[in-house]
Amino acid sequence: MKVFVVGANGQIGKHLVDLLKDSPDHSVRAMVRKEEQSEHLKKNGIESAVVSLTGSVDEIANAAKGCDAIVFTAGSGGSTGADQTLLIDLDGAVKTIEAAENLGIDRFIMVSAFQANNRENWNEAIKPYYVAKHYADRALLQSDLNYTIIRPGGLVNEPGTGKVTAAEELERGSIAREDVARTILASLTDENTYKRSFDLISGDTAIAEALREI
């Protein structure tokens, strides 16, 4: 499976690109915003495409042509205003969904936010981010794509353990970004994750087994 990673220069995206590059089963095309990011990837033998999520659906679609799956793990970042959250985390995600539909790329994995589906559990300090994630997820749910929506808890940069807890509703917790990337990789072809949404935090269960139990 050739995987188009949107947000490949982000912290989860970097982990995922490395995992896909080393995978015997998959290949990767990394979507980034800047030419220098693309040059760095090329030096490491990674195919890339320079596209902005503020661009058109057609631009995103042209970059994803020939791929079999799309992973959306882009984000505007914690230091930007609500306007960029709206443009990247919501409209950028919806445009990527539309691009997938236009190309006939059926498999789509969305990296969302913990409990983004439940308004009463949103973090008030970053409410615009949760609003964006909620409605981007809703657009994916209403599409005809074979989706998986992963809602990770608090993200940390510790080394991953390869063990998680995954369920449709969990108590708040944290998870290493590396383990989120590993869960995305495992979800790509795990039929138990098809048309499913779930929270994800660190735990005591190997990722493959945790996905079988959601």
CSV table of N, CA and C in Angstrom, one decimal, residues 28-168:
chain,number,residue,atom,x,y,z
A,28,VAL,N,5.7,5.2,1.0
A,28,VAL,CA,5.2,6.5,1.5
A,28,VAL,C,5.5,7.6,0.5
A,29,ARG,N,4.6,8.5,0.5
A,29,ARG,CA,4.8,9.8,-0.2
A,29,ARG,C,4.4,10.9,0.9
A,30,ALA,N,5.4,11.7,1.2
A,30,ALA,CA,5.2,12.7,2.3
A,30,ALA,C,4.8,14.0,1.8
A,31,MET,N,3.7,14.6,2.3
A,31,MET,CA,3.3,15.9,1.9
A,31,MET,C,3.8,16.9,2.9
A,32,VAL,N,4.5,17.9,2.4
A,32,VAL,CA,5.1,19.0,3.3
A,32,VAL,C,4.8,20.3,2.7
A,33,ARG,N,5.0,21.4,3.5
A,33,ARG,CA,4.6,22.7,3.1
A,33,ARG,C,5.8,23.5,2.4
A,34,LYS,N,7.0,23.1,2.7
A,34,LYS,CA,8.2,23.9,2.3
A,34,LYS,C,9.1,23.1,1.5
A,35,GLU,N,9.8,23.7,0.5
A,35,GLU,CA,10.7,23.1,-0.4
A,35,GLU,C,11.9,22.5,0.4
A,36,GLU,N,12.4,23.2,1.4
A,36,GLU,CA,13.5,22.7,2.2
A,36,GLU,C,13.2,21.4,2.9
A,37,GLN,N,11.9,21.3,3.4
A,37,GLN,CA,11.5,20.1,4.0
A,37,GLN,C,11.5,18.9,3.0
A,38,SER,N,11.1,19.2,1.8
A,38,SER,CA,11.1,18.2,0.7
A,38,SER,C,12.5,17.8,0.4
A,39,GLU,N,13.4,18.7,0.3
A,39,GLU,CA,14.8,18.4,0.0
A,39,GLU,C,15.4,17.5,1.1
A,40,HIS,N,15.1,17.8,2.3
A,40,HIS,CA,15.6,16.9,3.4
A,40,HIS,C,15.1,15.5,3.3
A,41,LEU,N,13.8,15.4,2.9
A,41,LEU,CA,13.2,14.0,2.8
A,41,LEU,C,13.9,13.3,1.6
A,42,LYS,N,14.1,14.0,0.5
A,42,LYS,CA,14.7,13.4,-0.7
A,42,LYS,C,16.1,12.8,-0.4
A,43,LYS,N,16.8,13.6,0.4
A,43,LYS,CA,18.2,13.2,0.8
A,43,LYS,C,18.1,11.9,1.6
A,44,ASN,N,17.0,11.6,2.2
A,44,ASN,CA,16.8,10.4,3.0
A,44,ASN,C,16.1,9.3,2.2
A,45,GLY,N,15.9,9.5,0.9
A,45,GLY,CA,15.3,8.5,0.1
A,45,GLY,C,13.8,8.4,0.2
A,46,ILE,N,13.2,9.5,0.6
A,46,ILE,CA,11.7,9.5,0.8
A,46,ILE,C,11.1,10.4,-0.2
A,47,GLU,N,10.1,9.9,-0.9
A,47,GLU,CA,9.3,10.6,-1.9
A,47,GLU,C,8.5,11.7,-1.2
A,48,SER,N,8.4,12.9,-1.8
A,48,SER,CA,7.6,13.9,-1.2
A,48,SER,C,6.9,14.8,-2.2
A,49,ALA,N,6.0,15.6,-1.7
A,49,ALA,CA,5.2,16.5,-2.5
A,49,ALA,C,5.1,17.8,-1.6
A,50,VAL,N,5.3,18.9,-2.3
A,50,VAL,CA,5.2,20.2,-1.6
A,50,VAL,C,3.8,20.8,-1.9
A,51,VAL,N,2.9,20.9,-0.9
A,51,VAL,CA,1.6,21.4,-1.1
A,51,VAL,C,1.2,22.0,0.2
A,52,SER,N,0.4,23.1,0.1
A,52,SER,CA,-0.2,23.7,1.3
A,52,SER,C,-1.7,23.3,1.4
A,53,LEU,N,-2.0,23.1,2.7
A,53,LEU,CA,-3.4,22.8,3.0
A,53,LEU,C,-4.4,24.0,2.8
A,54,THR,N,-3.8,25.2,2.6
A,54,THR,CA,-4.6,26.3,2.3
A,54,THR,C,-4.8,26.5,0.8
A,55,GLY,N,-4.2,25.6,0.0
A,55,GLY,CA,-4.4,25.5,-1.4
A,55,GLY,C,-5.7,24.9,-1.8
A,56,SER,N,-5.8,24.5,-3.0
A,56,SER,CA,-7.0,23.9,-3.6
A,56,SER,C,-7.1,22.4,-3.4
A,57,VAL,N,-8.3,21.9,-3.5
A,57,VAL,CA,-8.5,20.4,-3.5
A,57,VAL,C,-7.7,19.8,-4.6
A,58,ASP,N,-7.7,20.4,-5.8
A,58,ASP,CA,-7.0,19.8,-6.9
A,58,ASP,C,-5.5,19.7,-6.7
A,59,GLU,N,-4.9,20.7,-6.0
A,59,GLU,CA,-3.5,20.6,-5.7
A,59,GLU,C,-3.2,19.5,-4.8
A,60,ILE,N,-4.1,19.2,-3.8
A,60,ILE,CA,-3.9,18.1,-2.9
A,60,ILE,C,-4.1,16.8,-3.6
A,61,ALA,N,-5.1,16.7,-4.5
A,61,ALA,CA,-5.4,15.5,-5.2
A,61,ALA,C,-4.2,15.2,-6.2
A,62,ASN,N,-3.7,16.2,-6.8
A,62,ASN,CA,-2.6,16.0,-7.8
A,62,ASN,C,-1.4,15.4,-7.0
A,63,ALA,N,-1.1,15.8,-5.8
A,63,ALA,CA,0.0,15.3,-5.0
A,63,ALA,C,-0.2,13.9,-4.5
A,64,ALA,N,-1.5,13.5,-4.4
A,64,ALA,CA,-1.8,12.2,-3.8
A,64,ALA,C,-2.0,11.1,-4.9
A,65,LYS,N,-2.0,11.5,-6.2
A,65,LYS,CA,-2.3,10.6,-7.3
A,65,LYS,C,-1.4,9.4,-7.2
A,66,GLY,N,-2.0,8.2,-7.4
A,66,GLY,CA,-1.2,7.0,-7.4
A,66,GLY,C,-1.0,6.3,-6.0
A,67,CYS,N,-1.5,7.0,-5.0
A,67,CYS,CA,-1.5,6.4,-3.6
A,67,CYS,C,-2.7,5.6,-3.3
A,68,ASP,N,-2.6,4.7,-2.3
A,68,ASP,CA,-3.7,3.8,-2.0
A,68,ASP,C,-4.4,4.2,-0.7
A,69,ALA,N,-3.8,5.0,0.1
A,69,ALA,CA,-4.3,5.4,1.4
A,69,ALA,C,-3.8,6.8,1.7
A,70,ILE,N,-4.6,7.5,2.5
A,70,ILE,CA,-4.2,8.8,3.0
A,70,ILE,C,-4.3,8.9,4.5
A,71,VAL,N,-3.3,9.4,5.2
A,71,VAL,CA,-3.3,9.6,6.6
A,71,VAL,C,-3.2,11.1,6.8
A,72,PHE,N,-4.2,11.7,7.5
A,72,PHE,CA,-4.2,13.1,7.8
A,72,PHE,C,-3.7,13.3,9.3
A,73,THR,N,-2.5,13.8,9.4
A,73,THR,CA,-1.9,14.0,10.7
A,73,THR,C,-1.3,15.4,10.8
A,74,ALA,N,-1.9,16.3,10.0
A,74,ALA,CA,-1.5,17.7,10.0
A,74,ALA,C,-2.1,18.5,11.2
A,75,GLY,N,-1.5,19.6,11.6
A,75,GLY,CA,-2.1,20.4,12.6
A,75,GLY,C,-1.5,21.8,12.5
A,76,SER,N,-2.2,22.8,12.9
A,76,SER,CA,-1.8,24.2,12.8
A,76,SER,C,-0.8,24.5,13.9
A,77,GLY,N,-0.7,23.7,14.9
A,77,GLY,CA,0.2,23.9,16.0
A,77,GLY,C,-0.4,24.8,17.1
A,78,GLY,N,0.2,24.7,18.3
A,78,GLY,CA,-0.4,25.3,19.5
A,78,GLY,C,-0.1,26.8,19.5
A,79,SER,N,0.7,27.3,18.7
A,79,SER,CA,1.1,28.8,18.8
A,79,SER,C,0.4,29.6,17.8
A,80,THR,N,-0.5,29.0,16.9
A,80,THR,CA,-1.2,29.8,15.9
A,80,THR,C,-2.6,30.2,16.5
A,81,GLY,N,-3.2,31.1,15.8
A,81,GLY,CA,-4.5,31.6,16.3
A,81,GLY,C,-5.7,30.7,15.8
A,82,ALA,N,-6.9,31.0,16.2
A,82,ALA,CA,-8.0,30.2,15.8
A,82,ALA,C,-8.2,30.2,14.2
A,83,ASP,N,-7.8,31.3,13.6
A,83,ASP,CA,-7.9,31.4,12.1
A,83,ASP,C,-7.2,30.2,11.4
A,84,GLN,N,-5.9,30.0,11.8
A,84,GLN,CA,-5.1,28.9,11.2
A,84,GLN,C,-5.7,27.5,11.6
A,85,THR,N,-6.2,27.4,12.8
A,85,THR,CA,-6.9,26.2,13.2
A,85,THR,C,-8.0,25.9,12.3
A,86,LEU,N,-8.8,26.9,12.0
A,86,LEU,CA,-9.9,26.7,11.1
A,86,LEU,C,-9.5,26.3,9.7
A,87,LEU,N,-8.4,27.0,9.2
A,87,LEU,CA,-7.9,26.8,7.8
A,87,LEU,C,-7.2,25.4,7.7
A,88,ILE,N,-6.5,25.0,8.7
A,88,ILE,CA,-5.7,23.8,8.5
A,88,ILE,C,-6.4,22.5,9.1
A,89,ASP,N,-6.8,22.6,10.4
A,89,ASP,CA,-7.4,21.5,11.1
A,89,ASP,C,-8.8,21.1,10.6
A,90,LEU,N,-9.5,22.1,10.1
A,90,LEU,CA,-10.9,21.9,9.6
A,90,LEU,C,-10.9,21.9,8.1
A,91,ASP,N,-10.7,23.0,7.5
A,91,ASP,CA,-10.8,23.1,6.0
A,91,ASP,C,-9.8,22.3,5.3
A,92,GLY,N,-8.5,22.3,5.9
A,92,GLY,CA,-7.5,21.4,5.2
A,92,GLY,C,-7.8,20.0,5.3
A,93,ALA,N,-8.4,19.5,6.4
A,93,ALA,CA,-8.8,18.1,6.5
A,93,ALA,C,-9.9,17.8,5.6
A,94,VAL,N,-10.9,18.7,5.5
A,94,VAL,CA,-12.1,18.4,4.6
A,94,VAL,C,-11.6,18.4,3.1
A,95,LYS,N,-10.7,19.4,2.8
A,95,LYS,CA,-10.2,19.4,1.4
A,95,LYS,C,-9.5,18.1,1.1
A,96,THR,N,-8.8,17.5,2.1
A,96,THR,CA,-8.1,16.3,1.9
A,96,THR,C,-9.1,15.1,1.7
A,97,ILE,N,-10.1,15.1,2.4
A,97,ILE,CA,-11.2,14.1,2.3
A,97,ILE,C,-11.8,14.2,0.9
A,98,GLU,N,-12.1,15.5,0.4
A,98,GLU,CA,-12.6,15.6,-0.9
A,98,GLU,C,-11.6,15.2,-2.0
A,99,ALA,N,-10.3,15.4,-1.8
A,99,ALA,CA,-9.3,15.0,-2.7
A,99,ALA,C,-9.3,13.4,-2.8
A,100,ALA,N,-9.4,12.8,-1.7
A,100,ALA,CA,-9.5,11.3,-1.6
A,100,ALA,C,-10.7,10.8,-2.4
A,101,GLU,N,-11.8,11.4,-2.2
A,101,GLU,CA,-13.0,11.0,-2.9
A,101,GLU,C,-12.9,11.2,-4.4
A,102,ASN,N,-12.3,12.3,-4.8
A,102,ASN,CA,-12.2,12.6,-6.2
A,102,ASN,C,-11.2,11.7,-6.9
A,103,LEU,N,-10.2,11.2,-6.2
A,103,LEU,CA,-9.2,10.2,-6.7
A,103,LEU,C,-9.7,8.8,-6.6
A,104,GLY,N,-10.7,8.5,-5.8
A,104,GLY,CA,-11.1,7.1,-5.5
A,104,GLY,C,-10.1,6.4,-4.6
A,105,ILE,N,-9.4,7.2,-3.7
A,105,ILE,CA,-8.6,6.6,-2.7
A,105,ILE,C,-9.5,6.3,-1.5
A,106,ASP,N,-9.8,5.1,-1.3
A,106,ASP,CA,-10.8,4.7,-0.3
A,106,ASP,C,-10.4,4.8,1.2
A,107,ARG,N,-9.1,4.4,1.4
A,107,ARG,CA,-8.6,4.2,2.8
A,107,ARG,C,-8.1,5.6,3.3
A,108,PHE,N,-8.7,6.0,4.5
A,108,PHE,CA,-8.4,7.3,5.0
A,108,PHE,C,-8.3,7.2,6.6
A,109,ILE,N,-7.2,7.6,7.1
A,109,ILE,CA,-7.0,7.6,8.6
A,109,ILE,C,-6.8,9.0,9.0
A,110,MET,N,-7.6,9.4,10.0
A,110,MET,CA,-7.6,10.7,10.6
A,110,MET,C,-7.0,10.7,12.0
A,111,VAL,N,-6.0,11.5,12.2
A,111,VAL,CA,-5.6,11.7,13.6
A,111,VAL,C,-6.3,12.9,14.2
A,112,SER,N,-7.2,12.6,15.1
A,112,SER,CA,-8.1,13.6,15.7
A,112,SER,C,-7.6,14.0,17.1
A,113,ALA,N,-8.5,14.3,18.0
A,113,ALA,CA,-8.1,14.7,19.4
A,113,ALA,C,-9.0,13.9,20.4
A,114,PHE,N,-8.4,13.7,21.5
A,114,PHE,CA,-9.1,12.9,22.5
A,114,PHE,C,-10.5,13.4,22.8
A,115,GLN,N,-11.5,12.5,22.7
A,115,GLN,CA,-12.9,12.8,23.0
A,115,GLN,C,-13.4,14.0,22.1
A,116,ALA,N,-12.8,14.2,20.9
A,116,ALA,CA,-13.3,15.2,20.1
A,116,ALA,C,-14.8,15.0,19.7
A,117,ASN,N,-15.2,13.8,19.8
A,117,ASN,CA,-16.6,13.5,19.5
A,117,ASN,C,-17.6,13.9,20.6
A,118,ASN,N,-17.1,14.2,21.8
A,118,ASN,CA,-18.0,14.5,22.9
A,118,ASN,C,-17.8,15.9,23.3
A,119,ARG,N,-18.7,16.8,23.0
A,119,ARG,CA,-18.5,18.3,23.3
A,119,ARG,C,-18.3,18.5,24.8
A,120,GLU,N,-18.9,17.7,25.6
A,120,GLU,CA,-18.8,18.0,27.1
A,120,GLU,C,-17.5,17.7,27.6
A,121,ASN,N,-16.6,17.0,26.9
A,121,ASN,CA,-15.3,16.6,27.3
A,121,ASN,C,-14.2,17.4,26.7
A,122,TRP,N,-14.5,18.5,25.9
A,122,TRP,CA,-13.5,19.3,25.3
A,122,TRP,C,-12.7,20.1,26.2
A,123,ASN,N,-11.5,20.3,25.9
A,123,ASN,CA,-10.5,21.2,26.7
A,123,ASN,C,-10.9,22.6,26.3
A,124,GLU,N,-11.4,23.3,27.3
A,124,GLU,CA,-11.8,24.7,27.1
A,124,GLU,C,-10.7,25.6,26.7
A,125,ALA,N,-9.5,25.3,27.1
A,125,ALA,CA,-8.3,26.2,26.8
A,125,ALA,C,-8.0,26.2,25.3
A,126,ILE,N,-8.4,25.1,24.6
A,126,ILE,CA,-8.1,25.0,23.1
A,126,ILE,C,-9.4,24.6,22.4
A,127,LYS,N,-10.5,25.3,22.8
A,127,LYS,CA,-11.8,24.9,22.2
A,127,LYS,C,-11.9,25.0,20.7
A,128,PRO,N,-11.3,26.1,20.1
A,128,PRO,CA,-11.3,26.1,18.6
A,128,PRO,C,-10.7,24.9,17.9
A,129,TYR,N,-9.7,24.4,18.5
A,129,TYR,CA,-9.0,23.2,18.0
A,129,TYR,C,-10.0,22.0,18.1
A,130,TYR,N,-10.7,21.9,19.2
A,130,TYR,CA,-11.6,20.8,19.3
A,130,TYR,C,-12.8,20.9,18.4
A,131,VAL,N,-13.3,22.2,18.2
A,131,VAL,CA,-14.4,22.4,17.2
A,131,VAL,C,-13.9,22.0,15.8
A,132,ALA,N,-12.7,22.4,15.5
A,132,ALA,CA,-12.2,22.0,14.1
A,132,ALA,C,-12.1,20.5,14.0
A,133,LYS,N,-11.5,19.8,15.0
A,133,LYS,CA,-11.4,18.3,14.9
A,133,LYS,C,-12.8,17.7,14.9
A,134,HIS,N,-13.7,18.2,15.7
A,134,HIS,CA,-15.0,17.6,15.7
A,134,HIS,C,-15.7,17.6,14.3
A,135,TYR,N,-15.6,18.7,13.7
A,135,TYR,CA,-16.3,18.8,12.4
A,135,TYR,C,-15.6,18.2,11.2
A,136,ALA,N,-14.2,18.2,11.3
A,136,ALA,CA,-13.5,17.4,10.3
A,136,ALA,C,-13.8,15.9,10.4
A,137,ASP,N,-13.8,15.4,11.7
A,137,ASP,CA,-14.2,14.0,11.9
A,137,ASP,C,-15.6,13.8,11.3
A,138,ARG,N,-16.5,14.7,11.6
A,138,ARG,CA,-17.9,14.5,11.1
A,138,ARG,C,-17.9,14.4,9.6
A,139,ALA,N,-17.2,15.3,8.9
A,139,ALA,CA,-17.1,15.2,7.5
A,139,ALA,C,-16.6,13.9,7.0
A,140,LEU,N,-15.6,13.3,7.7
A,140,LEU,CA,-15.1,12.0,7.3
A,140,LEU,C,-16.2,10.9,7.5
A,141,LEU,N,-16.9,11.0,8.7
A,141,LEU,CA,-17.9,10.0,9.0
A,141,LEU,C,-19.0,10.0,7.9
A,142,GLN,N,-19.3,11.2,7.4
A,142,GLN,CA,-20.4,11.3,6.4
A,142,GLN,C,-20.0,11.0,5.0
A,143,SER,N,-18.7,10.8,4.8
A,143,SER,CA,-18.2,10.5,3.5
A,143,SER,C,-18.4,9.0,3.2
A,144,ASP,N,-18.1,8.5,2.0
A,144,ASP,CA,-18.1,7.1,1.7
A,144,ASP,C,-16.8,6.4,1.8
A,145,LEU,N,-15.8,7.1,2.4
A,145,LEU,CA,-14.5,6.5,2.5
A,145,LEU,C,-14.4,5.5,3.6
A,146,ASN,N,-13.5,4.6,3.5
A,146,ASN,CA,-13.2,3.6,4.5
A,146,ASN,C,-12.3,4.2,5.6
A,147,TYR,N,-12.9,4.8,6.6
A,147,TYR,CA,-12.2,5.7,7.5
A,147,TYR,C,-11.7,4.9,8.8
A,148,THR,N,-10.7,5.4,9.4
A,148,THR,CA,-10.4,5.2,10.8
A,148,THR,C,-10.1,6.5,11.5
A,149,ILE,N,-10.7,6.8,12.6
A,149,ILE,CA,-10.5,8.0,13.3
A,149,ILE,C,-9.8,7.7,14.6
A,150,ILE,N,-8.6,8.1,14.8
A,150,ILE,CA,-7.8,7.8,16.0
A,150,ILE,C,-7.7,9.1,16.8
A,151,ARG,N,-8.2,9.0,18.1
A,151,ARG,CA,-8.3,10.2,19.0
A,151,ARG,C,-7.3,10.0,20.1
A,152,PRO,N,-6.0,10.4,19.9
A,152,PRO,CA,-5.0,10.2,21.0
A,152,PRO,C,-5.1,11.2,22.1
A,153,GLY,N,-4.7,10.7,23.3
A,153,GLY,CA,-4.7,11.5,24.5
A,153,GLY,C,-3.6,12.5,24.4
A,154,GLY,N,-3.1,13.0,25.6
A,154,GLY,CA,-2.1,14.0,25.6
A,154,GLY,C,-0.8,13.5,25.0
A,155,LEU,N,-0.2,14.2,24.1
A,155,LEU,CA,0.9,13.7,23.3
A,155,LEU,C,2.2,14.0,24.0
A,156,VAL,N,3.1,13.0,24.1
A,156,VAL,CA,4.4,13.2,24.8
A,156,VAL,C,5.5,12.7,23.8
A,157,ASN,N,6.7,13.2,24.0
A,157,ASN,CA,7.8,12.8,23.2
A,157,ASN,C,8.7,11.7,23.8
A,158,GLU,N,8.2,11.0,24.8
A,158,GLU,CA,8.9,9.9,25.3
A,158,GLU,C,9.0,8.8,24.3
A,159,PRO,N,10.0,7.9,24.4
A,159,PRO,CA,10.0,6.7,23.5
A,159,PRO,C,8.7,5.9,23.7
A,160,GLY,N,8.3,5.4,22.6
A,160,GLY,CA,7.1,4.5,22.6
A,160,GLY,C,7.3,3.2,23.3
A,161,THR,N,6.3,2.6,23.8
A,161,THR,CA,6.4,1.3,24.5
A,161,THR,C,5.8,0.2,23.6
A,162,GLY,N,5.1,0.6,22.6
A,162,GLY,CA,4.4,-0.4,21.8
A,162,GLY,C,3.1,-1.0,22.4
A,163,LYS,N,2.8,-0.4,23.6
A,163,LYS,CA,1.6,-0.9,24.3
A,163,LYS,C,0.6,0.2,24.6
A,164,VAL,N,-0.6,0.0,24.3
A,164,VAL,CA,-1.6,1.1,24.3
A,164,VAL,C,-3.0,0.5,25.0
A,165,THR,N,-3.9,1.5,25.2
A,165,THR,CA,-5.3,1.2,25.4
A,165,THR,C,-6.1,1.9,24.4
A,166,ALA,N,-7.0,1.2,23.7
A,166,ALA,CA,-7.8,1.7,22.7
A,166,ALA,C,-9.3,1.3,22.9
A,167,ALA,N,-10.2,2.3,22.9
A,167,ALA,CA,-11.6,2.0,23.0
A,167,ALA,C,-12.4,3.2,22.6
A,168,GLU,N,-13.7,3.1,22.4
A,168,GLU,CA,-14.5,4.2,21.8
A,168,GLU,C,-14.6,5.3,22.9
